Coordinates of N, CA and C in Angstrom, one line a residue:
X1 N 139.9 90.5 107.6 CA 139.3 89.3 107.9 C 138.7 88.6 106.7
X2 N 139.1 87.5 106.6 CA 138.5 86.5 105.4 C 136.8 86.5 105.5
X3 N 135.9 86.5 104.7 CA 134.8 86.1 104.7 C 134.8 84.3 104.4
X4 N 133.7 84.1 105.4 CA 133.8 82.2 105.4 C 133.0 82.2 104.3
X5 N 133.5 80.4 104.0 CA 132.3 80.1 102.9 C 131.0 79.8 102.8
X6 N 130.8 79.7 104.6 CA 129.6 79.5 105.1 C 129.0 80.3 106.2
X7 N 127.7 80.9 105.5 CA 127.3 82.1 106.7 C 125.8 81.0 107.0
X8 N 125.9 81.2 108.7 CA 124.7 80.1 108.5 C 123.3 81.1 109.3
X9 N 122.0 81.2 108.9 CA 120.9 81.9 108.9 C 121.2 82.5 110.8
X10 N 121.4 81.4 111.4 CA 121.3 82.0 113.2 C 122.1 81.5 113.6
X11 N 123.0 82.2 114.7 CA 123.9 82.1 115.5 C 123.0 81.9 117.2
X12 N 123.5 81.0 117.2 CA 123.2 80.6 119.1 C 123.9 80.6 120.1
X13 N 124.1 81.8 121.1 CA 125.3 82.0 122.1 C 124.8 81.6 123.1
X14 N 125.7 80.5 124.0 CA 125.4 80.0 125.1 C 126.0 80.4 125.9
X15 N 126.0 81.3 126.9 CA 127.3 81.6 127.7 C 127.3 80.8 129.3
X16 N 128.9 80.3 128.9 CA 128.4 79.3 130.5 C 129.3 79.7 131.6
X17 N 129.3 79.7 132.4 CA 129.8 79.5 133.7 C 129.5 78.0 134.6
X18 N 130.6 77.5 134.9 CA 130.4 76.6 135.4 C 128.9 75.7 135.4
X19 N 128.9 75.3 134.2 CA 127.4 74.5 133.8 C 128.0 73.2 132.9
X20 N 128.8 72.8 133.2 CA 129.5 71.4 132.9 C 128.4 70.4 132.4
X21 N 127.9 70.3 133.6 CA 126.8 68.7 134.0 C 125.4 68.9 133.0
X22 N 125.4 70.6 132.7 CA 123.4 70.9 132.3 C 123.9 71.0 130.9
X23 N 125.1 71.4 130.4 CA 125.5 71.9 129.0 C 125.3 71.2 127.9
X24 N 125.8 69.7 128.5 CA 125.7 68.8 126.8 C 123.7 68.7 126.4
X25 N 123.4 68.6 127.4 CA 121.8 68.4 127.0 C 121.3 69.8 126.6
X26 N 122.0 70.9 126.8 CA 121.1 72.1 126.3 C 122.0 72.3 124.9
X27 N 122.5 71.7 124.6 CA 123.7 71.8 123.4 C 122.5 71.0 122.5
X28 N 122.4 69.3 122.8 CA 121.6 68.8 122.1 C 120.1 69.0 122.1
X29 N 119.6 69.8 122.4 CA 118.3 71.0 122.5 C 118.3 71.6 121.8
X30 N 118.8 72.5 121.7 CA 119.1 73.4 120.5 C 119.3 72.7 119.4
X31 N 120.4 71.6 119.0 CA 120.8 70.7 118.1 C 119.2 70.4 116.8
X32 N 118.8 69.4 118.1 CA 117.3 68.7 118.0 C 116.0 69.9 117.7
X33 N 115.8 71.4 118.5 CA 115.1 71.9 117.8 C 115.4 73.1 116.5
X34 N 116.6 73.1 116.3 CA 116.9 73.8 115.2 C 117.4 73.1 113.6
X35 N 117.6 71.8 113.9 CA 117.6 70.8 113.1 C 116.4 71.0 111.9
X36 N 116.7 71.0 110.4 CA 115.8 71.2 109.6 C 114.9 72.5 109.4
X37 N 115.2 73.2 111.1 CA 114.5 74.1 110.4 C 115.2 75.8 110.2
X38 N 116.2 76.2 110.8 CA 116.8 77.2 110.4 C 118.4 76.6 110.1
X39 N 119.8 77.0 109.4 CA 121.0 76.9 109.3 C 121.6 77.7 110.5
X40 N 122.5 76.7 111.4 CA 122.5 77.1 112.8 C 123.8 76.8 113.3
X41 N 124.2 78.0 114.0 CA 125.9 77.8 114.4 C 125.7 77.7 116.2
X42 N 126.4 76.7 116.5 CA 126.3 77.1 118.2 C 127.8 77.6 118.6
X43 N 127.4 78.8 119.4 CA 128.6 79.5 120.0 C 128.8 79.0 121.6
X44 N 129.5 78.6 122.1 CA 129.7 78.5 124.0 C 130.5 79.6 124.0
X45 N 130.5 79.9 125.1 CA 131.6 81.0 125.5 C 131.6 80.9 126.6
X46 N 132.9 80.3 127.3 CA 133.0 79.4 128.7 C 133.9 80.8 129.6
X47 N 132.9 81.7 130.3 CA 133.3 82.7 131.0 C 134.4 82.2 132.2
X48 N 135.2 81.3 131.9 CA 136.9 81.6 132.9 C 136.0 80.4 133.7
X49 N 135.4 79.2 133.6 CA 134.5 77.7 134.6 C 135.7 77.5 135.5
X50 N 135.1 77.0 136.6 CA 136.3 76.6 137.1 C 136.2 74.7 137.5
X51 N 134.7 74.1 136.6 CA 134.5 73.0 136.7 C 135.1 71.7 135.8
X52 N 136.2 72.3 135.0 CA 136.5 71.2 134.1 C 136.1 71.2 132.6
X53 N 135.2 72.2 132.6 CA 134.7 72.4 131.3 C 135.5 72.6 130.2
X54 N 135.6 72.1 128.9 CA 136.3 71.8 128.2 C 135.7 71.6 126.7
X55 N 136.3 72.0 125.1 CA 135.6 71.8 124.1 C 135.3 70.3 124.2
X56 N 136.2 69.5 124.3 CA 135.6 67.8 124.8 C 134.8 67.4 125.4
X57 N 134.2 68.2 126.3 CA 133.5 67.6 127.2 C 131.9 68.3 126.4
X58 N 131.9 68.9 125.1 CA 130.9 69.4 124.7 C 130.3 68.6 123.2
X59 N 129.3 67.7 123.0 CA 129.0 66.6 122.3 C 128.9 67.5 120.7
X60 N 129.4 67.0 119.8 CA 129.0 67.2 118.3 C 129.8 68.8 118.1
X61 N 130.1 69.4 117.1 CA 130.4 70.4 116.8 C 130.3 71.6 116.9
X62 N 130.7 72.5 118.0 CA 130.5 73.8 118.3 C 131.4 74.7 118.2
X63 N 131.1 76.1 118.3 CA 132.5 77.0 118.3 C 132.7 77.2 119.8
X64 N 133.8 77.4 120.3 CA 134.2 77.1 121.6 C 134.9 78.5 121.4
X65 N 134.8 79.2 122.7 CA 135.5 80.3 123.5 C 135.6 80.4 124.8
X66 N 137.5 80.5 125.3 CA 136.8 80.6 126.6 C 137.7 81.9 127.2
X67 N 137.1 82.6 128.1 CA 138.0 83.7 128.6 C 139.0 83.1 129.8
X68 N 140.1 83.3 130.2 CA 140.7 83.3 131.0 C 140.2 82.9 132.7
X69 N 139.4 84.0 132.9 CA 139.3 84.7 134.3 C 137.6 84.9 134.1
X70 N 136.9 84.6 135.0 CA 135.5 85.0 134.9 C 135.3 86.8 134.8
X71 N 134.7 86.8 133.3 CA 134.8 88.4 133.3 C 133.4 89.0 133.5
X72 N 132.2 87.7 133.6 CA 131.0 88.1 133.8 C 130.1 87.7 132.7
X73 N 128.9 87.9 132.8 CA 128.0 87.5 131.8 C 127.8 88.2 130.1
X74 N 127.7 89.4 130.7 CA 127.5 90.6 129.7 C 129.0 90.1 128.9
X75 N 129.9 90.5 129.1 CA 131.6 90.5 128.3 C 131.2 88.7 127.8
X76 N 130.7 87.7 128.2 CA 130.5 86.6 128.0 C 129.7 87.0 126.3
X77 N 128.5 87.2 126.4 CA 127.5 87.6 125.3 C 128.4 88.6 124.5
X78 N 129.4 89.5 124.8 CA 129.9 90.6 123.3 C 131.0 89.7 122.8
X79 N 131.8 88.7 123.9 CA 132.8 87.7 123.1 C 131.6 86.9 121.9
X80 N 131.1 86.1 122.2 CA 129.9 85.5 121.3 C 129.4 86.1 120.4
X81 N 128.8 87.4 120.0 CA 128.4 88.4 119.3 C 129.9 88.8 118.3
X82 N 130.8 88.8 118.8 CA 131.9 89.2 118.1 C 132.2 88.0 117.0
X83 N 132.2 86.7 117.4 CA 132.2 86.0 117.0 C 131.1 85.5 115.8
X84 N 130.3 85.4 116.0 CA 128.6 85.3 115.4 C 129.2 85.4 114.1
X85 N 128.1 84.4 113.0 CA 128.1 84.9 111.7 C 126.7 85.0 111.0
X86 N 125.7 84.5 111.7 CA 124.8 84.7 111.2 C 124.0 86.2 111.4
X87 N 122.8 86.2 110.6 CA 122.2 87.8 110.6 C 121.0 87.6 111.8
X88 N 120.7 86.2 112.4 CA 119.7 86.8 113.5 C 120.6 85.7 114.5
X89 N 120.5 86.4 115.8 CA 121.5 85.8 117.0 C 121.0 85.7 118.4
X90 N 120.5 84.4 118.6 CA 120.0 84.1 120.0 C 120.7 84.2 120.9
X91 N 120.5 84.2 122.5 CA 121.0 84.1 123.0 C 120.1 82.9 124.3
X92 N 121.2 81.9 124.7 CA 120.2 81.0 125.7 C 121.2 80.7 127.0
X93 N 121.0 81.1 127.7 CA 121.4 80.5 129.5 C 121.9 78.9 128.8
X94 N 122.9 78.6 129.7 CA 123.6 77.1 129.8 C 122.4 76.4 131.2
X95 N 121.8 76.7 131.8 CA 121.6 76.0 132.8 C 120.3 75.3 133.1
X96 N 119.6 74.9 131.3 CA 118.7 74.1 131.3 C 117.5 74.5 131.9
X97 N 117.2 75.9 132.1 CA 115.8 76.3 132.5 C 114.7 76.9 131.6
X98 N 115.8 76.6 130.2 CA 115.0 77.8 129.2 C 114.4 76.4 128.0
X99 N 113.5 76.1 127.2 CA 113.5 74.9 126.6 C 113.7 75.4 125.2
X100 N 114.6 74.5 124.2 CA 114.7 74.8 123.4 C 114.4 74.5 122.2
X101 N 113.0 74.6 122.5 CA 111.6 74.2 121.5 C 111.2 75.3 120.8
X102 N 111.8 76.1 122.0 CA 111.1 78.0 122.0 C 111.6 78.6 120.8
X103 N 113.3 78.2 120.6 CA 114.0 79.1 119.4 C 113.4 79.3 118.3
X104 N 112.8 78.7 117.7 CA 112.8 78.4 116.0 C 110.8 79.6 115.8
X105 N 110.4 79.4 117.2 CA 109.2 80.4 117.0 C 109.8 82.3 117.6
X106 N 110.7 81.8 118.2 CA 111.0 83.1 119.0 C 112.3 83.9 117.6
X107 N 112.6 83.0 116.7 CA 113.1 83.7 115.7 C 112.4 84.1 114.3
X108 N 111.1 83.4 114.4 CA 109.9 83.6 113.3 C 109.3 84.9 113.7
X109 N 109.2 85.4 114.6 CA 109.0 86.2 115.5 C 109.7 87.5 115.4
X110 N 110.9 87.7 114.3 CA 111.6 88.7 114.2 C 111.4 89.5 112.9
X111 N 110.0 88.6 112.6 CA 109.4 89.4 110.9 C 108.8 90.4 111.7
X112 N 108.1 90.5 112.6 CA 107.6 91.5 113.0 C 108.0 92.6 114.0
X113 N 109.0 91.9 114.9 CA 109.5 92.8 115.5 C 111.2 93.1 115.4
X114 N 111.8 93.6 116.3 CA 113.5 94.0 116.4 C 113.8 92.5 117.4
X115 N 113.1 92.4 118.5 CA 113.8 90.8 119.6 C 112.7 90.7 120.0
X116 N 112.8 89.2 120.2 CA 111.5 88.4 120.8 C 112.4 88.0 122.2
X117 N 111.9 87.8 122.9 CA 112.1 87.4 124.4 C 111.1 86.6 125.0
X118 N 111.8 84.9 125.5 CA 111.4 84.1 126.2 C 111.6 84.2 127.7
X119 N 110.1 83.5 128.3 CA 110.2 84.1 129.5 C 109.8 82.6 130.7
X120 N 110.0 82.4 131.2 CA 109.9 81.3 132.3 C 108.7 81.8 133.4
X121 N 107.5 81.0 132.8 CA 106.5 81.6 133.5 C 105.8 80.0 134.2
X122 N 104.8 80.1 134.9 CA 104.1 79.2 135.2 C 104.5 78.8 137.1
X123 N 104.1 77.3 137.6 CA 104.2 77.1 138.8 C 105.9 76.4 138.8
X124 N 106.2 76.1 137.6 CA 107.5 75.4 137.8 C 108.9 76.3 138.3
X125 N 108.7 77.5 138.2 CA 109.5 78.6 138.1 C 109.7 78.7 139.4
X126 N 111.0 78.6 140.2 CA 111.3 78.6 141.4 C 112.4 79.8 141.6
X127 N 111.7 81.0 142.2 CA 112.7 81.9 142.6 C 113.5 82.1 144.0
X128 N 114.5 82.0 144.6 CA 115.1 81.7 145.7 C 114.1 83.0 146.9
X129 N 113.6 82.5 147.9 CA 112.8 83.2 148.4 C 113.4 84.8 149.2
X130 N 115.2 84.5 148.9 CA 116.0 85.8 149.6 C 115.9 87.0 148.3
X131 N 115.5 86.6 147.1 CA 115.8 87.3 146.0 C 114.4 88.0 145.6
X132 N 113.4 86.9 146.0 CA 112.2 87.3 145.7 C 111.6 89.2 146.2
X133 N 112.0 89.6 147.0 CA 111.6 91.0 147.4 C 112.5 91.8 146.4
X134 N 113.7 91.8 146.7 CA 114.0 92.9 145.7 C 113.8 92.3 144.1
X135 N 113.6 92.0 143.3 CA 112.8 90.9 142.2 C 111.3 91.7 142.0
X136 N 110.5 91.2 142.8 CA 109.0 92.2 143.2 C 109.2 93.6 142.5
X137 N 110.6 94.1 143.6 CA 110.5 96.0 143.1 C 110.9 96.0 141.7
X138 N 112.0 95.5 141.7 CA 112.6 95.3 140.5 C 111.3 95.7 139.3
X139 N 110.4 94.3 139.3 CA 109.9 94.2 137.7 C 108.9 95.0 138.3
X140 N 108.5 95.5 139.1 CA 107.4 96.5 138.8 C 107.6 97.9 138.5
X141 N 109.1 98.0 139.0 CA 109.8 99.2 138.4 C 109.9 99.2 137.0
X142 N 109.9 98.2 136.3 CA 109.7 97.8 134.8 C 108.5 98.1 134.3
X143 N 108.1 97.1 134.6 CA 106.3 97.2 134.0 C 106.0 98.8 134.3
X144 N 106.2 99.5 134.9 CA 105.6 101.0 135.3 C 106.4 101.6 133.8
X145 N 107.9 101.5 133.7 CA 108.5 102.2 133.1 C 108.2 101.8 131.4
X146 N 107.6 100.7 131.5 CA 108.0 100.2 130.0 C 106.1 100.2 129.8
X147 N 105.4 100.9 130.9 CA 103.6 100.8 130.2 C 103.3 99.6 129.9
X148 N 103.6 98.5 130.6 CA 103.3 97.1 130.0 C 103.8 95.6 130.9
X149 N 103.2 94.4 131.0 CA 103.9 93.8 132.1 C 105.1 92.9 131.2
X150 N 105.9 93.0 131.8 CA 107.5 92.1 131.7 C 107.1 90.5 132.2
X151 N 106.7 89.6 131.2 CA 106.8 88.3 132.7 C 107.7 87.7 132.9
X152 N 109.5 88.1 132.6 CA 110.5 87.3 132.4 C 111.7 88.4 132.5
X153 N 111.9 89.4 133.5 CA 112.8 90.6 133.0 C 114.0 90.0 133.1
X154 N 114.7 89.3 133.6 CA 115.8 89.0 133.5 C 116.6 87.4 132.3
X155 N 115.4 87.4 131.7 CA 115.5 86.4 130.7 C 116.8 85.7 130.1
X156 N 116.8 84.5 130.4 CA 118.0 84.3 129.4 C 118.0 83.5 128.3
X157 N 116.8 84.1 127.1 CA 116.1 83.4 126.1 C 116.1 84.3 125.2
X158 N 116.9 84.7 124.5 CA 116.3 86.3 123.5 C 116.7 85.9 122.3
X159 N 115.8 86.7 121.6 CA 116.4 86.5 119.3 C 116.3 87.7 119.2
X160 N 117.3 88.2 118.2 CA 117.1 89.6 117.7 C 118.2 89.3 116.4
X161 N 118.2 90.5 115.4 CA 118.9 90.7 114.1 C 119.8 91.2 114.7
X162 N 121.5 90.7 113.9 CA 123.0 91.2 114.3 C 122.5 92.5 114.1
X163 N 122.4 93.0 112.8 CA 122.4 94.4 112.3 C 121.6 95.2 113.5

């Protein structure tokens, strides 16, 4: 494999599933807060949408992937990772719940540690009230396990180093 002539500081993987309508504004989020301040590649990786979604239908210049067949989230993130050229690599939800003001502190954030993780906290946070019980056990099975509270376990806001 050729080495490009341009390796740019952070790689941003969006992996979508049917997020057509939320995607161009989290595209230009990312755009708008990474602008000026890190060199920044945006990855989509359109896990098999079945809504029309399309590199066209995605504003300004991105790298586009799409699988086939919905193969799931995770296989979504290692296509994007495979792809990636920068040495620190976000990762952000397509469906506009995450703000992307957050990135540029949540990758400053990697002097000190391995991954920083954003977390959706506050009154605005609306969890479907059928999910909410097992959710409860869930993160307290966390927090017990990890000596510490999680306010975001299922996050889809993270920075961490490729390496």
């Amino acid at each position: 494999m050729e080495t490009p002539a341009h390796i740019p500081e952070v790689s941003v993987i969006v992996p979508v599933y049917n997020d057509k309508d939320s995607l161009p504004s989290v595209i230009e989020g990312i755009r708008k807060a990474m602008s000026g301040v890190f060199d920044t590649e945006i990855i989509v990786v359109d896990d098999g949408s079945t809504d029309g979604l399309s590199q066209d239908s995605i504003p300004g210049a991105v790298r586009f992937h799409r699988h086939s067949e919905n193969m799931g989230y995770g296989a979504a993130i290692k296509t994007g990772l495979r792809h990636a050229l920068g040495s620190c690599v976000v990762i952000m939800d397509a469906d506009g719940t995450y703000p992307a003001e957050a990135i540029p502190a949540l990758v400053r954030a990697l002097d000190d540690c391995d991954m920083s993780v954003g977390a959706r906290t506050g009154a605005t946070v609306h969890i479907p009230l059928v999910r909410q019980p097992a959710k409860w056990v869930l993160n307290r099975l966390a927090n017990f396990l990890a000596g510490r509270r999680i306010p975001d376990l299922n996050s889809g806001l993270r920075a961490f180093r490729k390496s």
